[in-house]
Amino acid sequence: SFLQTALSHNNLSPTHLNIYFLSILFSVYPKTRIIIKIKSVKRMNKLTLGINKQKAKIMSKMGRLDISNDEQYDELYARYQHKKKNTQDTIKQFKQVSENLHALSLSISQLVQGIANTYENSDPIHPHIEQMSRALEQFDENYVQLFQKEVQFNCVDNVTNYIAELEAPKQMLLQRDKAKIEYDEKSTQMKKLMESKKPNAAQKMPLAREKLQHAESLYNTTRHQAKKQMADLINAHGRHMDPVLVSMNRSVASLAGGMNNTLGQYDSIAETIEGSPLKRQQVTVEAEESSSVGEMQNFGSESHDGSGGHTPFGGSSGTSTTAALQRTSYPSHSSMGSAPPPPPTSREIPPEFNSEWYYLDENLEQKGPYDFHDMRRMFQSLTINDSTHVFGGEMSDWQEIAEVVGLKMALS
């Protein structure tokens, strides 16, 4: 009832509106403490605008509908918001494509390396696997990274600039909304005065008419400027987005060409492997020499003497154990004293790499020294890789493994 009475007055100030708005909140949430802190004039303006909007909604529910509807403005505003939202979504989609493409290239590279790890280092398949790895590296460097740079420079940057321009009318739209609410309010007051039968209604008409004209002028000005700004941005859409579309098509076409080139290299490698089967040294297991187990079993057969006893070597108790020992073959003293055959040697180390080596780990801490056999084991177990910085041999400075001529091949 208090709110109904307050809205019936002709002159409503922002202070009254604050009181009415708070009264609504307290009626809905009686146990809620509401603290409104006004830190700046800008914050106060926003609060007043929010209260005015709330007041307009209340007036609409009470039968005081907007009398300043503008269908052209509503249509422009809908189109403007549509372009703004979808342009912002485009930025996210561009970034997602770049990230997914890099992840795909990295996943294929890891897959090839995983298959390579199933082969031994001496397997003749390794040159083909190295060709596959080089083809992927070239694809990532020449096409994937180039695609990402072109998308960022020609697409993302242009779209970002357009989004910045789309934010420009924000303040003007707020001013138009505020002017519209004020104009609707003054129009309602004027209509009530014209319908009023109070004696002083005629005296208030000139002042009310003046306020209405001022509100109408302000509303028309802000509405026109807001519509013009939105129309300009809608018309500028093609100027910003057409180059983005052209650049994206060219980047995708270049990426597709690079992908076809890489697939052609892979197909050629597959044909090479199928056309000329790899000659691998077969692993064989030699048959074991016959042992003296059978002979020992003969020694172990029971041999009874006159008293029914038997000896540990199967001879009779009256037989000397020397004969049994003589029947068992033992290696001669000369064969026992000779050195065992040398173990099989690993792949030879190039002379220029046969020295102590050091490397830098992920935290750039120096590790070492290691001999070349240790470096080879760490490379094959992926403790170090192509991009690891190493120092050793005839090197004068730290370098990545891939940059040292012949080092990667020697470690593989």
Coordinates of C-alpha atoms in Angstrom, one line a residue:
S1 CA 0.0 0.0 0.0
F2 CA 2.9 2.3 0.7
L3 CA 4.4 1.7 -2.7
Q4 CA 1.0 2.2 -4.4
T5 CA 0.6 5.5 -2.7
A6 CA 4.1 6.6 -3.5
L7 CA 3.8 5.8 -7.2
S8 CA 0.7 7.9 -7.4
H9 CA 2.6 11.1 -6.7
N10 CA 3.6 13.3 -9.7
N11 CA 7.2 14.1 -8.7
L12 CA 9.4 11.1 -7.9
S13 CA 13.1 11.7 -7.0
P14 CA 15.9 9.1 -7.0
T15 CA 15.8 9.3 -3.2
H16 CA 12.2 8.2 -3.2
L17 CA 13.0 5.5 -5.6
N18 CA 15.7 4.2 -3.4
I19 CA 13.3 4.0 -0.5
Y20 CA 10.6 2.3 -2.5
F21 CA 13.1 -0.2 -3.9
L22 CA 14.5 -1.1 -0.5
S23 CA 11.0 -1.4 0.9
I24 CA 10.3 -4.0 -1.8
L25 CA 13.4 -6.0 -0.9
F26 CA 12.6 -5.9 2.8
S27 CA 9.1 -7.1 2.1
V28 CA 10.4 -10.0 0.2
Y29 CA 13.4 -10.7 2.5
P30 CA 12.3 -9.4 5.9
K31 CA 15.2 -11.1 7.7
T32 CA 17.9 -9.9 5.3
R33 CA 20.2 -7.0 6.1
I34 CA 20.9 -5.0 3.0
I35 CA 24.0 -2.7 3.0
I36 CA 24.5 -0.5 -0.1
K37 CA 27.8 1.3 -0.2
I38 CA 28.1 4.1 -2.7
K39 CA 31.8 4.4 -3.5
S40 CA 31.7 6.7 -6.5
V41 CA 29.3 8.8 -8.6
K42 CA 29.5 6.1 -11.3
R43 CA 28.4 3.5 -8.9
M44 CA 25.5 5.7 -7.8
N45 CA 24.5 6.2 -11.4
K46 CA 24.4 2.5 -12.0
L47 CA 22.4 2.0 -8.8
T48 CA 19.9 4.6 -9.9
L49 CA 19.6 3.1 -13.3
G50 CA 18.9 -0.3 -11.8
I51 CA 16.2 1.2 -9.5
N52 CA 14.7 3.0 -12.5
K53 CA 14.5 -0.3 -14.4
Q54 CA 12.9 -1.9 -11.4
K55 CA 10.4 0.9 -11.2
A56 CA 9.5 0.6 -14.8
K57 CA 8.8 -3.1 -14.3
I58 CA 6.5 -2.3 -11.4
M59 CA 4.7 0.3 -13.4
S60 CA 4.2 -2.2 -16.2
K61 CA 2.6 -4.7 -13.8
M62 CA 0.3 -1.9 -12.6
G63 CA -0.9 -1.2 -16.1
R64 CA 1.5 1.6 -17.0
L65 CA 3.0 0.1 -20.2
D66 CA 5.9 1.7 -22.2
I67 CA 4.7 4.2 -24.6
S68 CA 8.1 4.7 -26.3
N69 CA 8.5 1.4 -28.0
D70 CA 10.9 1.5 -31.0
E71 CA 10.8 -1.6 -33.2
Q72 CA 13.7 -0.5 -35.3
Y73 CA 15.8 -0.1 -32.2
D74 CA 14.8 -3.5 -30.9
E75 CA 15.7 -5.1 -34.2
L76 CA 19.1 -3.4 -34.4
Y77 CA 19.8 -4.3 -30.7
A78 CA 19.0 -8.0 -31.3
R79 CA 21.3 -8.1 -34.4
Y80 CA 24.0 -6.2 -32.5
Q81 CA 24.0 -8.6 -29.6
H82 CA 23.9 -11.6 -31.9
K83 CA 27.1 -10.4 -33.7
K84 CA 28.8 -9.5 -30.4
K85 CA 28.2 -12.9 -28.8
N86 CA 29.1 -15.0 -31.9
T87 CA 32.2 -13.0 -32.6
Q88 CA 33.4 -13.6 -29.0
D89 CA 32.8 -17.3 -29.5
T90 CA 34.8 -17.3 -32.7
I91 CA 37.9 -16.3 -30.7
K92 CA 37.6 -19.4 -28.5
Q93 CA 37.0 -21.6 -31.5
F94 CA 40.2 -20.4 -33.2
K95 CA 42.3 -21.0 -30.2
Q96 CA 40.8 -24.5 -29.7
V97 CA 41.5 -25.5 -33.3
S98 CA 45.2 -24.4 -32.9
E99 CA 45.6 -26.3 -29.6
N100 CA 43.9 -29.5 -30.9
L101 CA 46.0 -29.4 -34.1
H102 CA 49.2 -29.2 -32.2
A103 CA 48.1 -32.0 -29.8
L104 CA 47.3 -34.2 -32.8
S105 CA 50.7 -33.7 -34.3
L106 CA 52.4 -34.4 -31.0
S107 CA 50.3 -37.5 -30.4
I108 CA 51.3 -39.0 -33.8
S109 CA 54.9 -38.2 -33.1
Q110 CA 54.7 -40.0 -29.7
L111 CA 53.0 -42.9 -31.3
V112 CA 55.8 -43.3 -33.9
Q113 CA 58.4 -43.1 -31.1
G114 CA 56.5 -45.7 -29.1
I115 CA 56.4 -48.1 -32.0
A116 CA 60.1 -47.4 -32.6
N117 CA 60.9 -48.3 -29.0
T118 CA 59.5 -51.8 -29.6
Y119 CA 62.4 -52.5 -32.0
E120 CA 66.0 -53.2 -31.0
N121 CA 68.6 -50.7 -31.9
S122 CA 70.2 -53.0 -34.5
D123 CA 66.9 -53.6 -36.3
P124 CA 67.1 -52.5 -40.0
I125 CA 63.6 -50.8 -39.6
H126 CA 65.2 -47.8 -37.8
P127 CA 66.1 -45.8 -40.9
H128 CA 62.5 -45.9 -42.0
I129 CA 61.3 -44.9 -38.6
E130 CA 63.7 -42.0 -38.7
Q131 CA 62.2 -41.0 -42.1
M132 CA 58.7 -41.0 -40.5
S133 CA 59.9 -38.9 -37.6
R134 CA 61.6 -36.3 -39.9
A135 CA 58.4 -36.1 -42.0
L136 CA 56.4 -35.4 -38.9
E137 CA 58.9 -32.8 -37.7
Q138 CA 58.8 -31.0 -41.1
F139 CA 54.9 -31.1 -41.1
D140 CA 54.8 -29.6 -37.6
E141 CA 57.4 -26.9 -38.3
N142 CA 56.4 -26.0 -41.9
Y143 CA 52.6 -26.3 -41.7
V144 CA 51.2 -26.6 -38.1
Q145 CA 53.3 -23.8 -36.6
L146 CA 52.7 -21.7 -39.7
F147 CA 49.0 -22.3 -39.4
Q148 CA 49.0 -21.2 -35.8
K149 CA 50.9 -18.0 -36.6
E150 CA 48.7 -17.1 -39.6
V151 CA 45.5 -17.8 -37.5
Q152 CA 46.8 -15.6 -34.7
F153 CA 48.0 -12.7 -36.9
N154 CA 45.3 -12.7 -39.7
C155 CA 42.3 -14.1 -37.8
V156 CA 42.4 -13.8 -34.0
D157 CA 43.9 -10.2 -34.0
N158 CA 41.3 -8.9 -36.5
V159 CA 38.4 -10.5 -34.6
T160 CA 39.8 -9.1 -31.3
N161 CA 39.8 -5.6 -32.9
Y162 CA 36.2 -6.0 -34.0
I163 CA 35.2 -7.1 -30.5
A164 CA 36.8 -4.0 -29.1
E165 CA 34.7 -1.9 -31.4
L166 CA 31.6 -3.8 -30.5
E167 CA 32.1 -2.7 -26.9
A168 CA 32.1 1.0 -27.8
P169 CA 28.3 1.6 -27.8
K170 CA 27.9 0.2 -24.3
Q171 CA 27.8 3.6 -22.6
M172 CA 25.4 5.1 -25.2
L173 CA 23.1 2.1 -24.8
L174 CA 22.9 2.7 -21.0
Q175 CA 22.2 6.4 -21.5
R176 CA 19.4 5.5 -24.0
D177 CA 17.8 3.1 -21.5
K178 CA 17.9 5.7 -18.8
A179 CA 16.4 8.4 -21.0
K180 CA 13.7 5.9 -22.1
I181 CA 12.6 5.2 -18.6
E182 CA 12.6 8.9 -17.8
Y183 CA 10.5 9.7 -20.9
D184 CA 8.0 6.9 -20.1
E185 CA 7.7 8.2 -16.5
K186 CA 7.0 11.8 -17.6
S187 CA 4.5 10.6 -20.2
T188 CA 2.6 8.7 -17.6
Q189 CA 2.6 11.7 -15.3
M190 CA 1.3 13.9 -18.1
K191 CA -1.4 11.5 -18.9
K192 CA -2.5 11.3 -15.3
L193 CA -2.7 15.1 -15.1
M194 CA -4.8 15.3 -18.2
E195 CA -7.2 12.7 -16.7
S196 CA -7.2 14.2 -13.2
K197 CA -10.2 16.1 -11.8
K198 CA -8.2 17.8 -9.1
P199 CA -8.4 21.6 -9.0
N200 CA -4.6 22.1 -9.1
A201 CA -4.1 19.7 -12.1
A202 CA -4.3 22.6 -14.6
Q203 CA -1.7 24.6 -12.7
K204 CA 0.8 21.7 -12.9
M205 CA 0.3 21.1 -16.6
P206 CA 2.8 23.7 -18.0
L207 CA 5.7 22.4 -15.8
A208 CA 4.8 18.8 -16.5
R209 CA 4.7 19.5 -20.3
E210 CA 8.1 21.2 -20.1
K211 CA 9.6 18.2 -18.3
L212 CA 8.0 15.9 -20.8
Q213 CA 9.5 17.8 -23.8
H214 CA 12.9 17.8 -22.2
A215 CA 12.7 14.0 -21.5
E216 CA 11.5 13.4 -25.0
S217 CA 14.3 15.4 -26.6
L218 CA 16.9 13.6 -24.5
Y219 CA 15.4 10.2 -25.4
N220 CA 15.2 10.9 -29.1
T221 CA 18.9 12.1 -29.1
T222 CA 20.3 9.1 -27.2
R223 CA 18.1 6.7 -29.1
H224 CA 19.3 8.0 -32.5
Q225 CA 22.9 7.9 -31.5
A226 CA 22.6 4.4 -30.1
K227 CA 20.9 3.2 -33.3
K228 CA 23.5 4.8 -35.5
Q229 CA 26.4 3.2 -33.5
M230 CA 24.8 -0.2 -33.7
A231 CA 24.1 0.2 -37.4
D232 CA 27.6 1.2 -38.1
L233 CA 29.0 -1.8 -36.3
I234 CA 26.7 -4.2 -38.0
N235 CA 27.7 -2.7 -41.4
A236 CA 31.4 -3.0 -40.4
H237 CA 31.0 -6.7 -39.8
G238 CA 32.0 -7.6 -43.4
R239 CA 35.0 -5.3 -43.4
H240 CA 36.4 -7.1 -40.4
M241 CA 35.3 -10.7 -40.9
D242 CA 35.7 -11.1 -44.7
P243 CA 39.5 -10.9 -44.5
V244 CA 39.4 -13.4 -41.6
L245 CA 37.4 -15.8 -43.7
V246 CA 39.7 -15.5 -46.7
S247 CA 42.8 -15.9 -44.5
M248 CA 41.3 -19.0 -42.7
N249 CA 40.5 -20.6 -46.1
R250 CA 44.1 -20.1 -47.3
S251 CA 45.6 -21.4 -44.0
V252 CA 43.4 -24.5 -44.1
A253 CA 44.3 -25.1 -47.7
S254 CA 48.0 -24.8 -46.9
L255 CA 47.6 -27.1 -44.0
A256 CA 45.8 -29.7 -46.1
G257 CA 48.5 -29.5 -48.7
G258 CA 51.2 -30.2 -46.1
M259 CA 49.1 -33.0 -44.6
N260 CA 48.8 -34.6 -48.1
N261 CA 52.5 -34.2 -48.6
T262 CA 53.3 -36.0 -45.3
L263 CA 50.8 -38.7 -46.0
G264 CA 52.5 -39.2 -49.4
Q265 CA 55.9 -39.7 -47.6
Y266 CA 54.3 -42.2 -45.2
D267 CA 52.8 -44.1 -48.1
S268 CA 56.2 -44.2 -49.9
I269 CA 57.8 -45.5 -46.7
A270 CA 55.1 -48.2 -46.4
E271 CA 55.7 -49.3 -50.1
T272 CA 59.4 -49.5 -49.5
I273 CA 59.0 -51.7 -46.5
E274 CA 56.5 -54.0 -48.3
G275 CA 58.4 -54.1 -51.6
S276 CA 61.7 -55.1 -50.1
P277 CA 61.4 -57.1 -47.0
L278 CA 63.9 -56.3 -44.4
K279 CA 66.8 -58.7 -43.9
R280 CA 67.0 -59.4 -40.2
Q281 CA 69.4 -61.7 -38.5
Q282 CA 67.4 -64.5 -37.0
V283 CA 67.8 -65.3 -33.4
T284 CA 68.7 -69.0 -33.1
V285 CA 69.2 -71.3 -30.1
E286 CA 71.9 -73.9 -30.5
A287 CA 71.1 -77.5 -29.4
E288 CA 72.7 -78.3 -26.0
E289 CA 75.4 -81.0 -26.0
S290 CA 74.5 -84.3 -24.6
S291 CA 75.4 -84.4 -20.9
S292 CA 76.6 -87.3 -18.7
V293 CA 73.2 -87.6 -17.0
G294 CA 72.6 -91.0 -18.5
E295 CA 76.1 -92.1 -17.5
M296 CA 75.6 -90.8 -14.0
Q297 CA 72.3 -92.7 -13.8
N298 CA 74.3 -95.8 -14.6
F299 CA 76.6 -94.9 -11.9
G300 CA 73.7 -94.5 -9.5
S301 CA 72.2 -97.9 -10.2
E302 CA 72.2 -100.2 -7.3
S303 CA 75.2 -102.6 -7.1
H304 CA 75.2 -105.1 -4.3
D305 CA 78.2 -106.7 -2.7
G306 CA 78.3 -109.9 -0.8
S307 CA 76.9 -108.2 2.3
G308 CA 74.0 -106.6 0.4
G309 CA 75.5 -103.0 0.8
H310 CA 76.3 -100.5 -2.0
T311 CA 78.6 -97.6 -2.4
P312 CA 77.7 -94.0 -3.3
F313 CA 79.0 -94.4 -6.8
G314 CA 77.1 -97.6 -7.4
G315 CA 80.1 -99.9 -7.1
S316 CA 80.4 -102.8 -4.8
S317 CA 82.0 -102.2 -1.4
G318 CA 85.0 -104.2 -2.5
T319 CA 85.6 -102.1 -5.5
S320 CA 87.8 -99.0 -5.3
T321 CA 86.1 -95.7 -5.9
T322 CA 89.0 -94.7 -8.2
A323 CA 87.5 -96.8 -11.0
A324 CA 84.2 -95.0 -10.6
L325 CA 85.9 -91.6 -10.6
Q326 CA 87.8 -92.6 -13.7
R327 CA 84.6 -93.4 -15.6
T328 CA 83.4 -89.8 -15.0
S329 CA 84.7 -87.3 -17.5
Y330 CA 86.1 -84.1 -16.0
P331 CA 87.7 -81.1 -17.7
S332 CA 91.5 -81.3 -17.8
H333 CA 93.6 -78.9 -15.9
S334 CA 94.6 -77.1 -19.0
S335 CA 91.0 -76.4 -20.0
M336 CA 90.1 -75.2 -16.6
G337 CA 92.9 -72.8 -16.4
S338 CA 92.2 -71.2 -19.8
A339 CA 90.3 -67.8 -19.9
P340 CA 86.6 -67.8 -20.9
P341 CA 85.7 -66.6 -24.3
P342 CA 85.3 -62.8 -24.6
P343 CA 81.7 -61.5 -24.3
P344 CA 80.0 -60.2 -27.4
T345 CA 81.0 -56.6 -28.1
S346 CA 78.3 -53.8 -28.5
R347 CA 78.2 -51.5 -31.4
E348 CA 81.4 -49.6 -31.8
I349 CA 81.7 -46.0 -30.6
P350 CA 82.8 -43.4 -33.1
P351 CA 86.3 -42.2 -32.0
E352 CA 85.1 -38.5 -31.9
F353 CA 82.4 -39.5 -29.3
N354 CA 84.5 -41.9 -27.2
S355 CA 85.0 -39.6 -24.2
E356 CA 83.3 -38.3 -21.1
W357 CA 79.9 -36.6 -21.6
Y358 CA 77.7 -34.2 -19.7
Y359 CA 74.1 -33.1 -20.2
L360 CA 71.6 -30.6 -18.8
D361 CA 68.4 -31.9 -17.2
E362 CA 65.0 -30.2 -17.3
N363 CA 66.1 -27.9 -14.5
L364 CA 69.2 -26.9 -16.4
E365 CA 71.4 -28.7 -13.9
Q366 CA 74.6 -30.3 -15.1
K367 CA 74.7 -34.1 -14.9
G368 CA 77.8 -36.3 -15.5
P369 CA 80.3 -37.3 -16.4
Y370 CA 79.1 -40.4 -18.3
D371 CA 80.8 -42.6 -20.8
F372 CA 79.2 -43.0 -24.2
H373 CA 77.6 -46.4 -23.3
D374 CA 75.7 -44.7 -20.4
M375 CA 74.6 -41.8 -22.8
R376 CA 73.3 -44.4 -25.3
R377 CA 71.3 -46.2 -22.6
M378 CA 69.8 -42.9 -21.4
F379 CA 68.9 -41.8 -24.9
Q380 CA 67.2 -45.1 -25.6
S381 CA 65.3 -45.0 -22.4
L382 CA 64.2 -41.4 -23.2
T383 CA 66.0 -40.0 -20.1
I384 CA 67.5 -37.6 -22.7
N385 CA 66.2 -36.7 -26.1
D386 CA 67.0 -34.8 -29.3
S387 CA 66.6 -31.4 -27.6
T388 CA 68.8 -32.2 -24.6
H389 CA 71.9 -30.0 -24.3
V390 CA 75.1 -32.0 -24.1
F391 CA 78.9 -31.4 -23.9
G392 CA 81.7 -33.8 -24.7
G393 CA 83.9 -35.2 -27.4
E394 CA 85.4 -32.6 -29.6
M395 CA 82.7 -30.0 -28.8
S396 CA 83.6 -26.4 -27.8
D397 CA 80.2 -25.5 -26.3
W398 CA 76.9 -26.9 -25.2
Q399 CA 74.6 -28.0 -28.0
E400 CA 71.4 -30.0 -28.5
I401 CA 71.9 -33.6 -29.5
A402 CA 70.1 -33.0 -32.8
E403 CA 72.5 -30.2 -33.7
V404 CA 75.7 -32.4 -33.3
V405 CA 76.4 -34.1 -36.6
G406 CA 76.2 -37.9 -36.3
L407 CA 75.5 -37.9 -32.5
K408 CA 71.8 -38.8 -32.7
M409 CA 72.6 -41.8 -35.0
A410 CA 75.4 -42.9 -32.8
L411 CA 73.2 -42.8 -29.7
S412 CA 70.3 -44.7 -31.4

